[in-house]
Coordinates of C-alpha atoms and ligand atoms in Angstrom, one line a residue:
M1 CA 77.8 66.0 42.7
Q2 CA 79.9 68.5 40.9
H3 CA 78.2 70.7 38.4
D4 CA 79.8 72.5 35.5
K5 CA 79.5 76.2 36.2
I6 CA 79.6 79.6 34.5
L7 CA 81.1 82.5 36.4
I8 CA 79.3 85.8 36.0
L9 CA 81.3 88.8 37.1
D10 CA 79.1 91.7 38.1
F11 CA 80.1 95.2 37.0
G12 CA 77.0 96.7 38.5
S13 CA 74.3 96.5 35.9
Q14 CA 70.7 96.4 37.1
V15 CA 70.2 93.2 35.1
T16 CA 73.2 91.1 36.1
Q17 CA 70.9 88.6 38.0
L18 CA 69.0 88.1 34.8
I19 CA 72.1 86.8 33.1
A20 CA 72.5 84.2 35.9
R21 CA 68.8 83.2 35.5
R22 CA 69.0 82.9 31.8
V23 CA 72.1 80.6 32.1
R24 CA 70.2 78.5 34.6
E25 CA 67.2 78.3 32.3
A26 CA 69.6 76.5 30.0
H27 CA 70.1 74.1 33.0
V28 CA 73.6 75.2 33.6
Y29 CA 74.7 76.2 37.1
S30 CA 75.9 79.8 37.3
E31 CA 77.1 82.1 40.1
V32 CA 77.4 85.9 40.3
H33 CA 80.4 87.4 42.0
P34 CA 81.6 91.0 42.2
C35 CA 84.0 92.1 39.4
D36 CA 86.7 93.1 41.8
V37 CA 87.6 89.5 42.8
T38 CA 91.3 88.9 42.3
S39 CA 93.1 86.8 39.7
E40 CA 94.1 84.4 42.5
W41 CA 90.5 84.1 43.5
V42 CA 89.5 83.3 39.9
R43 CA 92.3 80.7 39.6
E44 CA 91.2 79.1 42.8
Y45 CA 87.6 79.1 41.7
A46 CA 88.5 77.3 38.5
K47 CA 90.8 74.8 40.2
D48 CA 88.2 72.0 40.4
G49 CA 87.9 72.0 36.6
C50 CA 84.1 72.8 36.7
L51 CA 84.4 76.3 35.4
K52 CA 83.4 76.2 31.8
G53 CA 83.0 79.9 30.9
V54 CA 82.9 83.5 32.2
I55 CA 80.4 86.2 31.4
L56 CA 81.3 89.8 32.1
S57 CA 78.2 91.9 32.9
G58 CA 77.2 95.4 31.9
S59 CA 77.5 98.4 34.2
H60 CA 75.7 101.6 34.8
A61 CA 79.1 103.3 34.5
S62 CA 81.5 104.2 31.7
V63 CA 84.9 102.6 31.3
Y64 CA 86.2 106.2 31.7
E65 CA 84.4 106.8 35.0
V66 CA 85.4 103.7 36.9
D67 CA 88.4 101.5 36.8
D68 CA 86.6 98.2 37.2
R69 CA 88.4 95.7 35.1
A70 CA 88.1 92.0 34.8
P71 CA 90.8 90.1 36.7
D72 CA 93.5 89.2 34.1
A73 CA 93.2 85.5 35.0
V74 CA 89.8 85.4 33.3
F75 CA 91.5 85.7 29.9
E76 CA 94.2 83.2 30.8
L77 CA 92.2 80.2 32.0
G78 CA 91.5 78.9 28.5
V79 CA 87.7 79.0 28.9
P80 CA 85.3 81.0 26.7
V81 CA 84.5 84.6 27.8
L82 CA 81.4 86.6 26.8
G83 CA 81.5 90.3 27.5
I84 CA 78.1 92.1 27.6
C85 CA 78.0 95.9 27.1
Y86 CA 80.5 97.3 29.6
G87 CA 81.8 93.7 29.8
M88 CA 82.6 93.9 26.1
Q89 CA 84.2 97.3 26.4
T90 CA 86.5 96.3 29.3
M91 CA 87.4 93.2 27.3
A92 CA 88.3 95.3 24.3
Q93 CA 90.3 97.7 26.3
Q94 CA 92.1 95.0 28.4
L95 CA 93.0 93.0 25.3
G96 CA 94.5 95.9 23.3
G97 CA 91.5 97.5 21.5
K98 CA 90.0 100.9 21.9
V99 CA 86.9 102.3 23.6
E100 CA 85.7 105.8 23.1
G101 CA 83.3 107.9 25.0
S102 CA 80.2 109.1 23.1
H103 CA 78.0 112.1 23.6
Q104 CA 75.2 110.1 22.1
R105 CA 73.6 107.5 24.3
E106 CA 71.9 104.6 22.6
F107 CA 69.1 103.3 24.6
G108 CA 66.3 100.9 23.6
Y109 CA 65.4 98.8 20.7
A110 CA 67.9 98.4 17.9
E111 CA 68.4 96.2 14.8
V112 CA 71.8 94.7 14.6
R113 CA 73.4 93.2 11.5
A114 CA 75.1 89.9 12.2
R115 CA 78.5 89.6 10.5
G116 CA 81.5 87.4 10.2
H117 CA 79.5 84.1 10.5
V118 CA 80.8 83.4 14.0
D119 CA 79.8 80.4 16.0
L120 CA 77.9 82.5 18.6
L121 CA 75.4 83.9 16.1
K122 CA 75.4 81.2 13.4
D123 CA 71.9 80.5 12.1
I124 CA 70.4 82.9 14.8
A125 CA 68.5 85.8 13.3
D126 CA 65.1 87.5 13.6
F127 CA 64.9 88.3 9.9
T128 CA 67.0 88.6 6.8
T129 CA 67.3 91.8 4.7
A130 CA 66.7 91.9 0.9
E131 CA 70.5 91.8 0.6
G132 CA 70.6 88.6 2.6
H133 CA 72.0 90.0 5.8
G134 CA 70.9 88.3 9.0
M135 CA 69.4 90.8 11.4
L136 CA 68.8 90.7 15.2
K137 CA 66.3 92.6 17.2
V138 CA 68.1 93.7 20.4
W139 CA 68.0 95.9 23.4
M140 CA 70.9 98.5 23.6
S141 CA 71.8 100.7 26.5
H142 CA 75.2 102.3 26.3
G143 CA 77.1 105.5 25.8
D144 CA 80.7 104.4 25.2
K145 CA 81.6 102.1 22.3
V146 CA 84.4 100.0 21.0
T147 CA 86.1 101.8 18.2
E148 CA 89.0 99.5 17.5
L149 CA 89.0 95.7 17.7
P150 CA 91.7 94.1 19.9
P151 CA 94.3 92.0 18.0
G152 CA 92.9 88.6 17.0
F153 CA 89.2 89.8 17.0
K154 CA 86.9 90.2 14.1
L155 CA 83.7 92.1 13.7
M156 CA 80.6 90.1 14.7
A157 CA 77.8 92.6 14.6
S158 CA 77.1 96.3 13.7
T159 CA 74.5 99.0 13.6
P160 CA 74.8 102.3 11.7
S161 CA 75.4 104.2 15.0
C162 CA 77.5 101.5 16.6
P163 CA 79.8 100.0 13.9
I164 CA 81.4 97.5 16.4
A165 CA 78.3 96.1 18.2
G166 CA 79.8 92.7 18.5
M167 CA 83.3 91.2 18.3
A168 CA 84.8 87.7 18.3
D169 CA 88.1 86.0 18.7
E170 CA 87.1 82.5 17.7
A171 CA 90.5 80.9 18.4
R172 CA 90.2 81.8 22.1
H173 CA 86.4 81.8 22.2
F174 CA 86.2 85.4 23.4
Y175 CA 83.0 87.2 22.4
G176 CA 81.7 90.6 23.1
V177 CA 78.2 92.1 22.4
Q178 CA 77.2 95.7 22.9
F179 CA 73.6 94.8 23.3
H180 CA 71.9 92.9 26.2
P181 CA 71.1 89.2 25.4
E182 CA 69.8 88.7 28.9
V183 CA 66.7 90.9 28.6
T184 CA 63.6 89.6 26.9
H185 CA 63.5 92.5 24.5
T186 CA 66.5 90.9 22.7
V187 CA 64.4 88.4 20.9
Q188 CA 67.1 85.8 20.3
G189 CA 68.8 86.5 23.6
Q190 CA 68.1 83.2 25.2
A191 CA 69.2 81.4 22.0
M192 CA 72.5 83.3 22.1
L193 CA 73.2 82.5 25.7
N194 CA 72.2 78.9 25.2
R195 CA 74.7 78.8 22.3
F196 CA 77.4 80.3 24.5
V197 CA 77.0 78.1 27.5
L198 CA 76.0 74.8 25.9
E199 CA 77.9 74.8 22.6
I200 CA 80.8 77.1 23.0
C201 CA 81.6 76.5 26.7
K202 CA 80.3 73.0 26.4
A203 CA 78.9 73.1 29.9
R204 CA 76.8 70.1 31.0
P205 CA 73.1 71.0 31.4
D206 CA 72.6 69.2 34.7
W207 CA 71.1 71.9 36.8
V208 CA 67.5 70.5 37.1
M209 CA 65.4 71.1 40.2
R210 CA 63.9 67.7 40.2
D211 CA 67.4 66.2 40.5
H212 CA 68.5 68.9 42.9
I213 CA 66.3 67.5 45.7
E214 CA 68.5 64.5 46.2
E215 CA 71.7 66.6 46.2
A216 CA 70.2 69.1 48.6
V217 CA 69.0 66.4 50.9
Q218 CA 72.5 64.8 51.0
K219 CA 74.0 68.2 51.8
I220 CA 71.6 68.9 54.6
R221 CA 72.2 65.5 56.1
E222 CA 75.9 66.0 56.0
Q223 CA 75.7 69.4 57.6
V224 CA 73.2 68.5 60.3
G225 CA 74.3 65.0 61.2
D226 CA 72.1 63.9 64.1
E227 CA 71.5 67.4 65.5
E228 CA 68.2 69.2 65.7
V229 CA 66.9 72.1 63.6
I230 CA 64.4 74.9 64.2
L231 CA 62.6 76.7 61.4
G232 CA 60.3 79.7 61.5
L233 CA 57.4 78.8 59.2
S234 CA 55.4 81.7 57.9
G235 CA 53.3 80.2 55.2
G236 CA 55.3 82.1 52.6
V237 CA 57.0 80.4 49.7
D238 CA 60.6 80.4 50.9
S239 CA 60.1 79.2 54.4
S240 CA 57.6 76.6 53.2
V241 CA 59.9 75.1 50.6
A242 CA 62.9 75.2 53.0
A243 CA 60.7 73.3 55.6
A244 CA 59.6 70.7 53.0
L245 CA 63.2 70.2 51.8
I246 CA 64.7 69.9 55.3
H247 CA 61.9 67.6 56.4
R248 CA 62.6 65.4 53.5
A249 CA 66.2 65.2 54.6
I250 CA 66.0 64.8 58.3
G251 CA 62.4 64.2 59.2
D252 CA 61.7 64.6 62.9
Q253 CA 65.1 66.3 63.6
L254 CA 63.3 69.3 62.3
T255 CA 60.8 71.3 64.3
C256 CA 58.9 74.1 62.6
V257 CA 57.6 77.1 64.7
F258 CA 54.6 78.8 63.2
V259 CA 53.8 82.1 65.0
D260 CA 50.3 83.0 64.2
H261 CA 50.0 86.8 64.9
G262 CA 46.3 86.9 64.1
L263 CA 46.9 89.0 61.0
L264 CA 46.9 86.2 58.5
R265 CA 44.5 85.7 55.6
L266 CA 41.3 83.6 56.0
N267 CA 42.1 80.0 57.1
E268 CA 45.7 80.5 56.4
G269 CA 46.9 79.2 59.8
D270 CA 44.8 76.0 59.4
M271 CA 46.1 75.5 55.8
V272 CA 49.7 75.7 56.9
M273 CA 49.0 73.2 59.7
E274 CA 47.1 70.9 57.4
M275 CA 49.9 71.0 54.8
F276 CA 52.9 70.5 57.1
E277 CA 51.5 68.6 60.0
G278 CA 48.7 66.8 58.2
K279 CA 50.2 65.9 54.8
L280 CA 54.0 66.0 55.3
H281 CA 53.8 64.8 59.0
A282 CA 56.3 67.4 60.0
K283 CA 56.6 68.6 63.6
V284 CA 55.0 72.0 63.8
I285 CA 54.5 74.1 66.9
R286 CA 51.7 76.5 66.3
V287 CA 51.9 79.5 68.6
D288 CA 48.6 81.3 68.7
A289 CA 49.8 84.8 69.6
S290 CA 46.9 86.7 68.2
E291 CA 45.7 88.1 71.5
L292 CA 49.2 89.2 72.4
F293 CA 49.6 91.0 69.1
L294 CA 46.2 92.6 69.1
G295 CA 46.8 93.7 72.7
K296 CA 50.1 95.4 71.8
L297 CA 48.5 97.0 68.8
A298 CA 45.5 98.5 70.6
G299 CA 45.4 102.3 70.2
V300 CA 48.4 102.4 67.8
N301 CA 47.6 104.3 64.6
D302 CA 51.0 105.0 63.0
P303 CA 52.0 102.6 60.3
E304 CA 55.7 102.4 61.2
A305 CA 54.9 102.0 64.9
K306 CA 52.6 99.1 63.9
R307 CA 55.3 97.5 61.8
K308 CA 57.8 97.8 64.6
I309 CA 55.4 96.3 67.2
I310 CA 54.6 93.4 64.9
G311 CA 58.2 92.7 63.9
G312 CA 59.4 93.1 67.5
E313 CA 56.8 90.9 69.0
F314 CA 57.3 88.3 66.4
V315 CA 61.0 88.0 67.2
T316 CA 60.2 87.9 70.9
V317 CA 57.7 85.1 70.6
F318 CA 59.9 83.1 68.1
K319 CA 62.9 83.5 70.4
Q320 CA 60.9 82.1 73.4
E321 CA 59.9 79.0 71.4
A322 CA 63.4 78.6 70.0
A323 CA 64.9 78.8 73.5
K324 CA 62.6 76.1 74.7
L325 CA 63.6 73.9 71.7
K326 CA 67.3 74.7 72.2
A327 CA 67.0 73.6 75.9
G328 CA 65.8 70.2 74.8
G329 CA 64.1 67.7 77.2
Q330 CA 61.3 65.2 76.5
G331 CA 63.5 63.0 74.4
H332 CA 65.1 65.9 72.6
K333 CA 68.8 66.8 73.0
G334 CA 68.0 70.4 72.0
A335 CA 68.3 72.2 68.7
T336 CA 71.6 73.5 67.4
F337 CA 70.6 74.8 64.0
L338 CA 68.3 77.6 62.9
A339 CA 67.0 77.2 59.3
Q340 CA 66.2 80.1 57.2
G341 CA 64.7 80.5 53.7
T342 CA 67.4 82.8 52.4
I343 CA 67.5 82.7 48.6
Y344 CA 70.2 83.5 46.1
P345 CA 69.2 87.1 45.3
D346 CA 69.6 87.9 49.1
V347 CA 73.0 86.3 49.0
I348 CA 74.1 88.3 45.9
E349 CA 72.8 91.5 47.3
S350 CA 74.4 91.2 50.7
G351 CA 77.7 89.8 49.2
G352 CA 79.1 93.2 48.1
A353 CA 77.9 92.8 44.6
K354 CA 77.9 96.0 42.6
S355 CA 74.3 95.6 41.7
K356 CA 73.2 96.0 45.4
K357 CA 69.8 97.6 45.2
A358 CA 68.7 100.1 47.7
V359 CA 65.3 98.6 48.2
T360 CA 64.6 94.9 48.7
I361 CA 61.6 93.2 50.0
K362 CA 62.7 91.5 53.2
S363 CA 60.6 89.0 54.9
H364 CA 60.6 89.8 58.6
H365 CA 61.3 86.2 59.2
N366 CA 64.8 86.4 57.9
V367 CA 65.7 88.6 60.8
G368 CA 69.4 89.3 60.6
G369 CA 71.4 88.4 63.6
L370 CA 68.9 86.0 65.1
P371 CA 71.1 82.9 64.8
E372 CA 73.9 84.6 66.7
Q373 CA 71.5 86.0 69.4
L374 CA 70.1 82.5 69.9
G375 CA 73.5 80.8 69.7
L376 CA 72.4 78.6 66.9
K377 CA 74.2 77.6 63.7
L378 CA 72.6 78.6 60.4
L379 CA 71.1 76.3 57.9
E380 CA 70.1 77.8 54.6
P381 CA 69.3 75.2 52.0
L382 CA 67.9 77.6 49.4
R383 CA 70.8 80.0 49.3
D384 CA 71.9 78.9 45.8
L385 CA 68.4 79.2 44.2
F386 CA 66.5 82.0 42.5
K387 CA 62.8 82.5 43.4
D388 CA 61.6 80.6 40.3
E389 CA 63.9 77.7 41.1
V390 CA 62.6 77.7 44.7
R391 CA 59.0 77.4 43.3
E392 CA 60.0 74.6 41.0
L393 CA 61.6 72.8 43.8
G394 CA 58.6 73.3 46.0
V395 CA 56.3 71.7 43.4
A396 CA 58.8 68.8 42.9
L397 CA 58.7 68.3 46.7
G398 CA 55.0 67.9 46.6
L399 CA 53.8 71.3 47.8
P400 CA 50.6 72.4 46.1
P401 CA 51.2 74.8 43.2
E402 CA 48.6 77.2 44.7
M403 CA 50.8 77.6 47.7
V404 CA 54.1 77.8 45.8
Y405 CA 52.8 80.3 43.2
R406 CA 51.1 82.5 45.7
H407 CA 51.4 86.3 45.6
P408 CA 53.8 87.7 48.2
F409 CA 52.3 88.6 51.6
P410 CA 54.0 91.1 53.8
G411 CA 55.4 90.1 57.2
P412 CA 53.2 92.4 59.2
G413 CA 50.2 90.8 57.3
L414 CA 46.8 92.4 57.6
G415 CA 48.4 94.8 60.1
V416 CA 49.3 97.1 57.2
R417 CA 46.1 96.5 55.3
I418 CA 43.9 97.8 58.1
L419 CA 44.4 101.5 58.1
G420 CA 45.1 103.0 61.4
E421 CA 44.3 101.0 64.6
V422 CA 44.1 97.3 64.1
K423 CA 41.0 95.6 65.7
K424 CA 39.9 92.0 65.6
E425 CA 36.5 93.1 64.2
Y426 CA 38.3 94.8 61.3
A427 CA 40.6 91.9 60.7
D428 CA 37.7 89.5 60.6
L429 CA 35.8 91.6 58.0
L430 CA 38.8 92.1 55.9
R431 CA 39.7 88.4 55.8
R432 CA 36.3 87.5 54.4
A433 CA 36.3 90.3 51.9
D434 CA 39.8 89.5 50.8
A435 CA 39.0 85.8 50.4
I436 CA 36.2 86.6 48.0
F437 CA 38.4 88.9 45.9
I438 CA 41.1 86.2 45.6
E439 CA 38.6 83.5 44.9
E440 CA 37.2 85.5 42.0
L441 CA 40.6 86.4 40.7
R442 CA 41.3 82.7 40.5
N443 CA 37.9 82.0 38.8
F444 CA 38.1 84.7 36.1
R445 CA 40.2 83.9 33.0
D446 CA 41.5 86.3 30.4
E447 CA 40.4 84.9 27.1
A448 CA 43.4 86.1 25.1
S449 CA 46.0 84.4 27.3
G450 CA 43.9 81.7 28.9
K451 CA 45.4 82.7 32.3
T452 CA 43.5 83.5 35.4
W453 CA 43.5 87.0 36.7
Y454 CA 45.3 85.8 39.8
D455 CA 48.2 84.7 37.6
L456 CA 48.0 87.8 35.5
T457 CA 48.5 90.0 38.6
S458 CA 51.6 90.1 40.8
Q459 CA 49.9 91.0 44.0
A460 CA 46.2 91.5 44.8
F461 CA 44.5 92.1 48.1
T462 CA 41.8 94.0 50.0
V463 CA 42.4 97.0 52.2
F464 CA 40.1 97.8 55.2
L465 CA 39.1 101.5 55.6
P466 CA 37.9 102.3 59.0
V467 CA 35.3 104.8 57.8
K468 CA 31.6 104.3 57.4
S469 CA 29.4 105.3 54.5
V470 CA 25.7 105.2 53.9
G471 CA 24.1 102.5 51.8
V472 CA 20.7 101.0 51.1
M473 CA 20.0 97.4 51.3
G474 CA 16.5 96.0 50.7
D475 CA 14.2 98.5 52.4
G476 CA 16.8 99.6 55.0
R477 CA 19.5 102.1 55.3
T478 CA 23.0 100.8 56.1
Y479 CA 25.9 102.6 57.6
D480 CA 28.9 100.4 57.2
Y481 CA 32.6 100.1 56.5
V482 CA 34.4 100.5 53.1
V483 CA 37.0 98.3 51.6
A484 CA 39.4 99.0 48.7
L485 CA 40.5 96.4 46.2
R486 CA 44.1 96.6 45.1
A487 CA 45.7 94.6 42.2
V488 CA 49.0 95.4 40.6
Q489 CA 51.3 94.2 37.9
T490 CA 55.0 94.5 38.4
S491 CA 58.2 92.6 37.7
D492 CA 60.3 93.8 40.6
F493 CA 57.8 95.4 43.1
M494 CA 59.9 98.7 42.9
T495 CA 57.5 100.1 40.4
A496 CA 54.0 98.8 39.7
D497 CA 51.0 99.5 37.5
W498 CA 47.5 99.0 38.8
A499 CA 45.9 96.1 37.0
E500 CA 43.2 96.8 34.4
L501 CA 40.9 94.1 35.8
P502 CA 37.8 93.4 33.7
Y503 CA 34.7 95.3 34.9
A504 CA 32.8 92.0 35.1
L505 CA 35.2 90.7 37.6
L506 CA 35.1 93.9 39.7
K507 CA 31.3 93.8 39.5
K508 CA 31.2 90.2 40.7
V509 CA 33.6 90.8 43.6
S510 CA 31.9 94.0 44.8
G511 CA 28.5 92.3 44.6
R512 CA 29.6 89.3 46.6
I513 CA 31.5 91.3 49.2
I514 CA 28.5 93.6 49.9
N515 CA 26.1 90.7 50.0
E516 CA 28.1 88.2 51.9
V517 CA 30.1 90.3 54.4
R518 CA 27.7 92.0 56.7
G519 CA 29.4 95.2 57.9
I520 CA 30.8 96.3 54.5
N521 CA 28.5 98.2 52.2
R522 CA 30.9 99.8 49.8
V523 CA 33.8 98.5 47.6
T524 CA 36.2 100.7 45.7
Y525 CA 39.1 99.9 43.3
D526 CA 42.5 101.5 43.8
V527 CA 43.7 103.0 40.5
S528 CA 47.1 104.4 41.7
S529 CA 50.4 103.2 40.3
K530 CA 53.7 103.0 42.2
P531 CA 55.2 105.5 42.3
P532 CA 53.8 107.8 43.5
A533 CA 51.6 105.4 45.5
T534 CA 53.0 102.3 47.2
I535 CA 51.6 98.8 46.7
E536 CA 50.5 98.5 50.3
W537 CA 48.4 101.3 51.7
E538 CA 50.6 101.6 54.8
Ligands
XMP601 P1 55.2 98.8 48.9 O1 54.0 98.9 49.7 O2 56.4 99.3 49.6 O3 55.5 97.2 48.9 O4 55.1 99.2 47.5 C1 56.4 96.5 48.0 C2 56.3 95.1 48.4 O5 56.8 94.8 49.7 C3 55.9 94.2 50.5 N1 55.9 94.8 51.8 C4 56.4 94.2 52.9 N2 56.9 92.9 53.1 N3 57.3 93.4 55.4 C5 57.4 92.5 54.3 O6 57.8 91.4 54.5 C6 56.9 94.7 55.3 O7 56.8 95.4 56.3 C7 56.4 95.0 54.0 N4 55.9 96.2 53.5 C8 55.6 96.0 52.2 C9 54.5 94.5 49.8 O8 53.6 93.5 50.1 C10 54.9 94.5 48.3 O9 55.0 93.2 47.9

């Protein structure tokens, strides 16, 4: 099935991916590509007739600092173009207008007056002034500004400090906005982007996860044929959804390998087996490698050394299993594909996009180079999807929402939540304490929003501190271990605030842990934000 599509050219703004997500929220398929693609590339991209519009992103740079320009073909295809911030400036400059540097940076909330009654903003306003002007509450972040409209353009929006805050050439359907419609601070941002892609570009809103299953299944079948596939299942969202999708497509031609390193959460291994083997009837090989991992970790205190051991052993164990499956036998011809849960942000970030971020959370299961080392072809059925789409797809495939909307869990697992040396005794205590914390986060609701505290936090867990403190229980003295509760709120995991959990919740959790987990007699709450602390303790 061919989808209409919107091309987003990335000039290096931190929020380019948000543009793509907003377009997809309008159920229109969109792709992000670096701004330095050539005109030939653009013409080739548009050849199938599915390209309905182009969006030029913002940039962290000034048009005077860098020479990034949109490929000329963008303005020659006859499709609508929307320039955002830097995108508007380069559009203005390339089409014969003027851009001037400014000493004054405008950053943050602004009220913009809509002008010119253009299609993009028609009937979209946050409020109307006494004089009857439609006003928009927007997010601005720029230094340079357009000072002269290109021929054919009229003024679409203005603020006192930025007289040309928006411009439009309605004959060619070219629009530019100095503010950022993709961020939620721009109240009518989604309405503007919807207007652009649905009404101005007239793109068909056919990007729907429920319907995507059938399409993805077809694609997997075509790619795989009658060959066999191996997938490393971790219990995380991406590998779980990939497994469910591939299993839907090719059933028993898929074998999942689930390496249990003994550092998973309480009952997690059993739950993964119950879901995939029990409910989906997928073939899953569970490798119980906990003794191997604990053996290798004995006596190791340094966090980075622990990470390396866990990551390294994981690859070794997985490779051994994969080699067996590749060799075939017992009615199997041998696997030729390795499936991975790579998602679209990974693709954008490794594809030379300007917005490449320095730090990304990599699952240690998506180990680069593994398919080549194993001599297997790569199958990545989620590589077009954003995380929220992966989750939606997972639910549509029948995975339980609790699994699909779970907080992220680091590859090294409890290995980085037990400070210093990892011991089985510590892991067992930690698992039980952590399960209580998570259970109560799911039980407690915030009255104002009606949401549970699990949903109100981005990541929450318990950390084991291998120190003992004195306590009193009944008539006796105790001398037991300490745990710390950690709960954070964040949108990108690069910075995070500690969550202001209700005291009643903390009280319940601490009471239960101390009463139910013998061996722990003290519970603390971590009130450090990131930076300067990190989310995990190691
Ligand atoms: P920090 O502790 O750096 O964590 O603030 C940020 C996010 O990354 C996760 N994290 C990891 N994930 N392997 C992973 O797969 C790791 O080694 C690892 N270390 C941290 C952490 O859980 C948080 O979501």
